[in-house]
C-alpha cells in the first residue's frame, strides 16, 4: 500500500514562497494522477492542483498563476511550488491520488501571516 509523506510547510509572510514535497512509497505512484489538497481550519478539504502521470496539470482558480505542481517519477515525489502566498492559503496541505484512494498522510501546515 502506498504511504504518503508531505513536507516543506512553515510560517511565511504574505507574498512569500514555499515549496512542498510529497514523497510516496511504492513504484505504482508514477502511474497515477496526483493531487494536492488543502484543509483550512473549520473548512472542508479542497483540491488545489493535480498532475497526471504524463505531466498535464490543472489548478483551482484560487491558486492559478501562483502555484505550480510538478513531479519526479524516479524519486516518487510530487512538488507544489507556492508563490505570492496569501493569508487565505493558510491550511494543512495533503497529497493523494485523484479520488483519494490511498491513506492520507499527516499533511504539512502552511501558515501565511505577517
Short mmCIF file of N, CA, C and O in Angstrom, two decimals:
data_model
loop_
_atom_site.label_atom_id
_atom_site.label_comp_id
_atom_site.label_asym_id
_atom_site.label_seq_id
_atom_site.Cartn_x
_atom_site.Cartn_y
_atom_site.Cartn_z
N UNK A 1 0.84 -1.19 0.00
CA UNK A 1 0.00 0.00 0.00
C UNK A 1 0.88 1.24 0.00
O UNK A 1 1.91 1.27 0.65
N UNK A 2 0.45 2.24 -0.72
CA UNK A 2 1.23 3.47 -0.83
C UNK A 2 1.13 4.27 0.46
O UNK A 2 0.04 4.45 1.01
N UNK A 3 2.28 4.75 0.93
CA UNK A 3 2.33 5.66 2.06
C UNK A 3 2.82 7.02 1.58
O UNK A 3 3.74 7.10 0.77
N UNK A 4 2.19 8.06 2.07
CA UNK A 4 2.46 9.43 1.63
C UNK A 4 3.04 10.25 2.77
O UNK A 4 2.53 10.20 3.90
N UNK A 5 4.09 11.01 2.47
CA UNK A 5 4.71 11.88 3.48
C UNK A 5 4.86 13.27 2.87
O UNK A 5 5.62 13.45 1.91
N UNK A 6 4.14 14.23 3.44
CA UNK A 6 4.23 15.61 2.99
C UNK A 6 5.22 16.38 3.86
O UNK A 6 5.31 16.12 5.07
N UNK A 7 5.91 17.34 3.25
CA UNK A 7 6.85 18.16 3.99
C UNK A 7 7.03 19.50 3.29
O UNK A 7 6.56 19.69 2.16
N UNK A 8 7.69 20.42 3.97
CA UNK A 8 8.02 21.70 3.36
C UNK A 8 7.19 22.87 3.83
O UNK A 8 7.44 24.00 3.43
N UNK A 9 6.19 22.62 4.66
CA UNK A 9 5.36 23.71 5.15
C UNK A 9 6.10 24.58 6.16
O UNK A 9 7.23 24.29 6.54
N UNK A 10 5.42 25.63 6.57
CA UNK A 10 6.01 26.53 7.56
C UNK A 10 5.27 27.83 7.64
O UNK A 10 4.18 27.98 7.08
N UNK A 11 5.87 28.77 8.35
CA UNK A 11 5.31 30.12 8.50
C UNK A 11 5.99 31.04 7.50
O UNK A 11 7.22 31.11 7.45
N UNK A 12 5.20 31.76 6.73
CA UNK A 12 5.74 32.65 5.72
C UNK A 12 4.90 33.93 5.69
O UNK A 12 3.70 33.89 5.98
N UNK A 13 5.52 35.03 5.35
CA UNK A 13 4.81 36.30 5.25
C UNK A 13 4.01 36.36 3.95
O UNK A 13 4.36 35.69 2.97
N UNK A 14 2.96 37.15 3.93
CA UNK A 14 2.23 37.34 2.67
C UNK A 14 3.17 37.79 1.57
O UNK A 14 4.06 38.62 1.78
N UNK A 15 2.98 37.20 0.38
CA UNK A 15 3.86 37.48 -0.74
C UNK A 15 5.04 36.55 -0.84
O UNK A 15 5.77 36.57 -1.85
N UNK A 16 5.25 35.74 0.18
CA UNK A 16 6.38 34.83 0.20
C UNK A 16 6.12 33.55 -0.58
O UNK A 16 5.07 33.38 -1.21
N UNK A 17 7.10 32.64 -0.51
CA UNK A 17 7.04 31.39 -1.26
C UNK A 17 7.40 30.22 -0.38
O UNK A 17 8.15 30.35 0.59
N UNK A 18 6.85 29.07 -0.75
CA UNK A 18 7.20 27.81 -0.13
C UNK A 18 7.15 26.73 -1.20
O UNK A 18 6.41 26.84 -2.18
N UNK A 19 7.93 25.67 -0.98
CA UNK A 19 7.89 24.51 -1.86
C UNK A 19 7.58 23.28 -1.03
O UNK A 19 8.35 22.91 -0.15
N UNK A 20 6.43 22.68 -1.32
CA UNK A 20 6.02 21.47 -0.63
C UNK A 20 6.47 20.23 -1.40
O UNK A 20 6.53 20.26 -2.63
N UNK A 21 6.73 19.17 -0.66
CA UNK A 21 7.08 17.89 -1.26
C UNK A 21 6.14 16.80 -0.77
O UNK A 21 5.73 16.82 0.39
N UNK A 22 5.86 15.87 -1.65
CA UNK A 22 5.04 14.71 -1.31
C UNK A 22 5.82 13.48 -1.77
O UNK A 22 5.95 13.25 -2.97
N UNK A 23 6.33 12.74 -0.82
CA UNK A 23 7.10 11.54 -1.13
C UNK A 23 6.22 10.32 -0.91
O UNK A 23 5.52 10.21 0.10
N UNK A 24 6.27 9.40 -1.86
CA UNK A 24 5.43 8.21 -1.79
C UNK A 24 6.26 6.95 -1.86
O UNK A 24 7.26 6.89 -2.57
N UNK A 25 5.83 5.96 -1.12
CA UNK A 25 6.43 4.64 -1.24
C UNK A 25 5.72 3.89 -2.34
O UNK A 25 4.56 4.16 -2.64
N UNK A 26 6.39 2.97 -2.98
CA UNK A 26 5.72 2.18 -3.99
C UNK A 26 5.88 2.72 -5.40
O UNK A 26 5.66 3.90 -5.66
N UNK A 27 6.27 1.86 -6.31
CA UNK A 27 6.55 2.28 -7.69
C UNK A 27 5.28 2.59 -8.48
O UNK A 27 5.36 3.20 -9.53
N UNK A 28 4.11 2.17 -7.96
CA UNK A 28 2.88 2.43 -8.72
C UNK A 28 2.52 3.91 -8.72
O UNK A 28 1.68 4.35 -9.50
N UNK A 29 3.14 4.66 -7.85
CA UNK A 29 2.89 6.10 -7.74
C UNK A 29 2.95 6.78 -9.09
O UNK A 29 2.12 7.64 -9.42
N UNK A 30 3.91 6.37 -9.90
CA UNK A 30 4.16 7.07 -11.16
C UNK A 30 3.02 6.91 -12.17
O UNK A 30 2.96 7.66 -13.14
N UNK A 31 2.14 5.95 -11.96
CA UNK A 31 1.08 5.69 -12.93
C UNK A 31 -0.20 6.48 -12.64
O UNK A 31 -1.14 6.43 -13.42
N UNK A 32 -0.21 7.22 -11.53
CA UNK A 32 -1.43 7.87 -11.09
C UNK A 32 -1.38 9.39 -11.24
O UNK A 32 -0.31 9.99 -11.14
N UNK A 33 -2.55 9.96 -11.47
CA UNK A 33 -2.69 11.41 -11.33
C UNK A 33 -2.64 11.72 -9.84
O UNK A 33 -3.38 11.13 -9.05
N UNK A 34 -1.77 12.64 -9.46
CA UNK A 34 -1.57 13.01 -8.07
C UNK A 34 -2.06 14.43 -7.86
O UNK A 34 -1.87 15.30 -8.71
N UNK A 35 -2.69 14.63 -6.72
CA UNK A 35 -3.25 15.95 -6.41
C UNK A 35 -2.76 16.45 -5.07
O UNK A 35 -2.47 15.67 -4.17
N UNK A 36 -2.68 17.76 -4.98
CA UNK A 36 -2.50 18.43 -3.69
C UNK A 36 -3.87 18.95 -3.25
O UNK A 36 -4.60 19.55 -4.05
N UNK A 37 -4.18 18.71 -2.00
CA UNK A 37 -5.40 19.20 -1.38
C UNK A 37 -4.99 20.09 -0.19
O UNK A 37 -3.88 20.00 0.30
N UNK A 38 -5.94 20.87 0.27
CA UNK A 38 -5.68 21.61 1.50
C UNK A 38 -6.96 21.71 2.32
O UNK A 38 -8.07 21.66 1.77
N UNK A 39 -6.76 21.83 3.61
CA UNK A 39 -7.90 21.96 4.51
C UNK A 39 -7.60 23.04 5.53
O UNK A 39 -6.70 22.90 6.37
N UNK A 40 -8.34 24.12 5.42
CA UNK A 40 -8.23 25.20 6.39
C UNK A 40 -9.07 24.87 7.61
O UNK A 40 -10.02 24.09 7.54
N UNK A 41 -8.74 25.48 8.71
CA UNK A 41 -9.44 25.22 9.95
C UNK A 41 -10.94 25.49 9.80
O UNK A 41 -11.33 26.58 9.35
N UNK A 42 -11.75 24.52 10.13
CA UNK A 42 -13.19 24.68 10.07
C UNK A 42 -13.80 24.55 8.69
O UNK A 42 -15.00 24.79 8.52
N UNK A 43 -12.98 24.20 7.70
CA UNK A 43 -13.47 24.10 6.32
C UNK A 43 -13.23 22.69 5.79
O UNK A 43 -12.46 21.92 6.33
N UNK A 44 -13.90 22.40 4.68
CA UNK A 44 -13.72 21.11 4.04
C UNK A 44 -12.43 21.08 3.24
O UNK A 44 -11.91 22.12 2.81
N UNK A 45 -11.92 19.89 3.05
CA UNK A 45 -10.73 19.71 2.24
C UNK A 45 -11.06 20.07 0.80
O UNK A 45 -12.12 19.70 0.29
N UNK A 46 -10.16 20.79 0.14
CA UNK A 46 -10.39 21.20 -1.24
C UNK A 46 -9.20 20.83 -2.11
O UNK A 46 -8.06 20.79 -1.66
N UNK A 47 -9.50 20.62 -3.38
CA UNK A 47 -8.47 20.29 -4.36
C UNK A 47 -7.76 21.57 -4.78
O UNK A 47 -8.41 22.57 -5.12
N UNK A 48 -6.45 21.54 -4.78
CA UNK A 48 -5.65 22.71 -5.13
C UNK A 48 -5.04 22.57 -6.52
O UNK A 48 -5.11 23.49 -7.34
N UNK A 49 -4.43 21.42 -6.78
CA UNK A 49 -3.74 21.22 -8.05
C UNK A 49 -3.60 19.73 -8.29
O UNK A 49 -3.58 18.94 -7.36
N UNK A 50 -3.48 19.38 -9.57
CA UNK A 50 -3.29 17.98 -9.92
C UNK A 50 -2.35 17.85 -11.10
O UNK A 50 -2.24 18.77 -11.92
N UNK A 51 -1.68 16.69 -11.16
CA UNK A 51 -0.76 16.44 -12.25
C UNK A 51 -0.91 14.99 -12.67
O UNK A 51 -0.89 14.07 -11.84
N UNK A 52 -1.07 14.78 -13.97
CA UNK A 52 -1.25 13.43 -14.49
C UNK A 52 0.10 12.70 -14.55
O UNK A 52 1.16 13.31 -14.37
N UNK A 53 0.04 11.43 -14.85
CA UNK A 53 1.28 10.66 -14.97
C UNK A 53 2.15 11.19 -16.09
O UNK A 53 3.38 11.09 -16.04
N UNK A 54 1.52 11.81 -17.07
CA UNK A 54 2.27 12.37 -18.20
C UNK A 54 2.66 13.82 -18.03
O UNK A 54 3.30 14.40 -18.91
N UNK A 55 2.25 14.42 -16.91
CA UNK A 55 2.68 15.79 -16.63
C UNK A 55 1.66 16.87 -16.92
O UNK A 55 1.95 18.06 -16.77
N UNK A 56 0.45 16.51 -17.34
CA UNK A 56 -0.59 17.53 -17.54
C UNK A 56 -1.08 18.03 -16.19
O UNK A 56 -1.28 17.25 -15.27
N UNK A 57 -1.30 19.34 -16.11
CA UNK A 57 -1.65 19.95 -14.82
C UNK A 57 -2.97 20.71 -14.88
O UNK A 57 -3.38 21.19 -15.94
N UNK A 58 -3.60 20.81 -13.73
CA UNK A 58 -4.79 21.63 -13.55
C UNK A 58 -4.75 22.27 -12.17
O UNK A 58 -4.20 21.67 -11.24
N UNK A 59 -5.36 23.44 -12.07
CA UNK A 59 -5.29 24.19 -10.81
C UNK A 59 -6.66 24.74 -10.44
O UNK A 59 -7.48 25.06 -11.31
N UNK A 60 -6.89 24.87 -9.15
CA UNK A 60 -8.05 25.60 -8.69
C UNK A 60 -7.90 27.06 -9.09
O UNK A 60 -6.77 27.59 -9.13
N UNK A 61 -9.00 27.72 -9.35
CA UNK A 61 -8.95 29.12 -9.78
C UNK A 61 -8.24 29.99 -8.75
O UNK A 61 -7.56 30.95 -9.11
N UNK A 62 -8.38 29.64 -7.49
CA UNK A 62 -7.82 30.46 -6.42
C UNK A 62 -6.30 30.47 -6.39
O UNK A 62 -5.69 31.36 -5.78
N UNK A 63 -5.66 29.49 -7.03
CA UNK A 63 -4.20 29.42 -6.99
C UNK A 63 -3.58 29.52 -8.37
O UNK A 63 -2.34 29.55 -8.49
N UNK A 64 -4.39 29.59 -9.40
CA UNK A 64 -3.89 29.63 -10.77
C UNK A 64 -2.97 30.83 -10.95
O UNK A 64 -3.31 31.96 -10.56
N UNK A 65 -1.81 30.59 -11.54
CA UNK A 65 -0.85 31.66 -11.75
C UNK A 65 0.10 31.89 -10.58
O UNK A 65 1.08 32.62 -10.72
N UNK A 66 -0.21 31.29 -9.44
CA UNK A 66 0.66 31.45 -8.26
C UNK A 66 1.33 30.14 -7.85
O UNK A 66 2.45 30.16 -7.33
N UNK A 67 0.64 29.03 -8.04
CA UNK A 67 1.15 27.73 -7.65
C UNK A 67 1.55 26.93 -8.89
O UNK A 67 0.94 27.09 -9.97
N UNK A 68 2.52 26.05 -8.72
CA UNK A 68 2.95 25.16 -9.81
C UNK A 68 3.21 23.77 -9.25
O UNK A 68 4.00 23.62 -8.31
N UNK A 69 2.56 22.79 -9.85
CA UNK A 69 2.74 21.40 -9.43
C UNK A 69 3.68 20.72 -10.42
O UNK A 69 3.63 20.97 -11.62
N UNK A 70 4.53 19.85 -9.90
CA UNK A 70 5.45 19.10 -10.75
C UNK A 70 5.70 17.74 -10.10
O UNK A 70 5.33 17.52 -8.94
N UNK A 71 6.32 16.86 -10.85
CA UNK A 71 6.59 15.53 -10.30
C UNK A 71 7.90 14.99 -10.82
O UNK A 71 8.35 15.34 -11.92
N UNK A 72 8.49 14.13 -10.01
CA UNK A 72 9.70 13.39 -10.37
C UNK A 72 9.37 11.92 -10.17
O UNK A 72 9.37 11.43 -9.04
N UNK A 73 9.08 11.22 -11.25
CA UNK A 73 8.65 9.83 -11.13
C UNK A 73 9.79 8.89 -10.74
O UNK A 73 9.53 7.78 -10.26
N UNK A 74 11.01 9.31 -10.92
CA UNK A 74 12.14 8.50 -10.46
C UNK A 74 12.21 8.52 -8.93
O UNK A 74 12.48 7.50 -8.30
N UNK A 75 11.96 9.68 -8.38
CA UNK A 75 12.01 9.84 -6.92
C UNK A 75 10.66 9.58 -6.25
O UNK A 75 10.55 9.69 -5.02
N UNK A 76 9.63 9.28 -7.06
CA UNK A 76 8.29 9.09 -6.49
C UNK A 76 7.87 10.28 -5.64
O UNK A 76 7.36 10.13 -4.52
N UNK A 77 8.08 11.46 -6.17
CA UNK A 77 7.82 12.68 -5.42
C UNK A 77 7.06 13.68 -6.29
O UNK A 77 7.36 13.81 -7.48
N UNK A 78 6.10 14.34 -5.68
CA UNK A 78 5.38 15.44 -6.31
C UNK A 78 5.63 16.70 -5.51
O UNK A 78 5.67 16.66 -4.27
N UNK A 79 5.77 17.80 -6.20
CA UNK A 79 6.09 19.08 -5.56
C UNK A 79 4.96 20.08 -5.80
O UNK A 79 4.22 19.99 -6.77
N UNK A 80 4.88 21.05 -4.91
CA UNK A 80 3.97 22.17 -5.10
C UNK A 80 4.75 23.44 -4.77
O UNK A 80 5.05 23.71 -3.60
N UNK A 81 5.10 24.18 -5.81
CA UNK A 81 5.76 25.48 -5.63
C UNK A 81 4.67 26.53 -5.43
O UNK A 81 3.80 26.68 -6.30
N UNK A 82 4.71 27.21 -4.31
CA UNK A 82 3.69 28.20 -3.98
C UNK A 82 4.33 29.57 -3.89
O UNK A 82 5.21 29.79 -3.04
N UNK A 83 3.92 30.46 -4.75
CA UNK A 83 4.43 31.83 -4.78
C UNK A 83 3.32 32.82 -4.47
O UNK A 83 2.14 32.48 -4.53
N UNK A 84 3.70 34.03 -4.16
CA UNK A 84 2.73 35.11 -3.88
C UNK A 84 1.67 34.64 -2.89
O UNK A 84 0.47 34.81 -3.11
N UNK A 85 2.12 34.05 -1.82
CA UNK A 85 1.20 33.47 -0.85
C UNK A 85 0.34 34.52 -0.18
O UNK A 85 0.78 35.65 0.07
N UNK A 86 -0.90 34.12 0.11
CA UNK A 86 -1.88 34.99 0.74
C UNK A 86 -2.33 34.36 2.06
O UNK A 86 -2.20 33.14 2.24
N UNK A 87 -2.92 35.16 2.90
CA UNK A 87 -3.39 34.64 4.18
C UNK A 87 -4.41 33.52 3.98
O UNK A 87 -4.46 32.57 4.77
N UNK A 88 -5.18 33.62 2.91
CA UNK A 88 -6.20 32.60 2.66
C UNK A 88 -5.63 31.27 2.18
O UNK A 88 -6.36 30.30 2.02
N UNK A 89 -4.32 31.22 1.94
CA UNK A 89 -3.66 29.96 1.61
C UNK A 89 -3.30 29.17 2.87
O UNK A 89 -2.85 28.02 2.76
N UNK A 90 -3.50 29.75 4.02
CA UNK A 90 -3.21 29.07 5.27
C UNK A 90 -4.08 27.82 5.41
O UNK A 90 -5.31 27.90 5.33
N UNK A 91 -3.43 26.68 5.60
CA UNK A 91 -4.14 25.41 5.68
C UNK A 91 -3.13 24.29 5.92
O UNK A 91 -1.93 24.51 5.83
N UNK A 92 -3.65 23.11 6.17
CA UNK A 92 -2.82 21.91 6.14
C UNK A 92 -2.93 21.35 4.72
O UNK A 92 -4.03 21.19 4.19
N UNK A 93 -1.79 21.08 4.13
CA UNK A 93 -1.72 20.61 2.76
C UNK A 93 -1.42 19.11 2.74
O UNK A 93 -0.52 18.63 3.44
N UNK A 94 -2.17 18.41 1.90
CA UNK A 94 -2.05 16.97 1.75
C UNK A 94 -1.90 16.61 0.28
O UNK A 94 -2.36 17.34 -0.60
N UNK A 95 -1.30 15.46 0.03
CA UNK A 95 -1.29 14.94 -1.33
C UNK A 95 -1.96 13.57 -1.32
O UNK A 95 -2.07 12.91 -0.29
N UNK A 96 -2.45 13.17 -2.49
CA UNK A 96 -3.06 11.86 -2.65
C UNK A 96 -3.29 11.65 -4.13
O UNK A 96 -3.24 12.60 -4.93
N UNK A 97 -3.57 10.45 -4.50
CA UNK A 97 -4.02 10.20 -5.86
C UNK A 97 -5.41 10.81 -6.02
O UNK A 97 -6.15 10.96 -5.05
N UNK A 98 -5.74 11.18 -7.24
CA UNK A 98 -7.10 11.67 -7.50
C UNK A 98 -8.09 10.62 -7.07
O UNK A 98 -7.93 9.45 -7.34
N UNK A 99 -9.14 11.06 -6.37
CA UNK A 99 -10.09 10.13 -5.80
C UNK A 99 -9.72 9.70 -4.40
O UNK A 99 -10.46 8.96 -3.75
N UNK A 100 -8.57 10.19 -3.93
CA UNK A 100 -8.15 9.93 -2.55
C UNK A 100 -8.16 8.45 -2.22
O UNK A 100 -8.71 8.01 -1.21
N UNK A 101 -7.51 7.66 -3.07
CA UNK A 101 -7.62 6.21 -2.94
C UNK A 101 -6.61 5.62 -1.95
O UNK A 101 -6.73 4.45 -1.60
N UNK A 102 -5.66 6.43 -1.51
CA UNK A 102 -4.65 5.93 -0.56
C UNK A 102 -4.87 6.53 0.81
O UNK A 102 -5.51 7.58 0.94
N UNK A 103 -4.32 5.92 1.85
CA UNK A 103 -4.44 6.52 3.19
C UNK A 103 -3.80 7.90 3.21
O UNK A 103 -2.73 8.11 2.62
N UNK A 104 -4.43 8.83 3.89
CA UNK A 104 -3.90 10.19 3.97
C UNK A 104 -2.63 10.22 4.82
O UNK A 104 -2.51 9.50 5.81
N UNK A 105 -1.69 11.07 4.42
CA UNK A 105 -0.52 11.32 5.24
C UNK A 105 -0.87 12.29 6.35
O UNK A 105 -2.03 12.65 6.54
N UNK A 106 0.17 12.76 7.04
CA UNK A 106 -0.07 13.67 8.16
C UNK A 106 -0.28 15.11 7.71
O UNK A 106 -0.75 15.95 8.47
N UNK A 107 0.05 15.37 6.46
CA UNK A 107 -0.07 16.73 5.94
C UNK A 107 1.06 17.62 6.41
O UNK A 107 1.88 17.24 7.26
N UNK A 108 1.12 18.80 5.84
CA UNK A 108 2.12 19.79 6.25
C UNK A 108 1.44 21.15 6.39
O UNK A 108 0.68 21.57 5.51
N UNK A 109 1.67 21.79 7.52
CA UNK A 109 0.99 23.05 7.83
C UNK A 109 1.65 24.21 7.11
O UNK A 109 2.86 24.40 7.20
N UNK A 110 0.84 25.00 6.43
CA UNK A 110 1.29 26.24 5.81
C UNK A 110 0.53 27.38 6.48
O UNK A 110 -0.69 27.39 6.49
N UNK A 111 1.28 28.31 7.04
CA UNK A 111 0.69 29.47 7.69
C UNK A 111 1.24 30.73 7.04
O UNK A 111 2.46 30.93 7.02
N UNK A 112 0.35 31.54 6.50
CA UNK A 112 0.74 32.78 5.85
C UNK A 112 0.26 33.93 6.73
O UNK A 112 -0.94 34.17 6.85
N UNK A 113 1.21 34.61 7.33
CA UNK A 113 0.86 35.65 8.29
C UNK A 113 2.03 36.61 8.45
O UNK A 113 3.18 36.21 8.38
N UNK A 114 1.69 37.87 8.70
CA UNK A 114 2.73 38.86 8.98
C UNK A 114 2.95 38.97 10.47
O UNK A 114 3.80 39.75 10.91
#
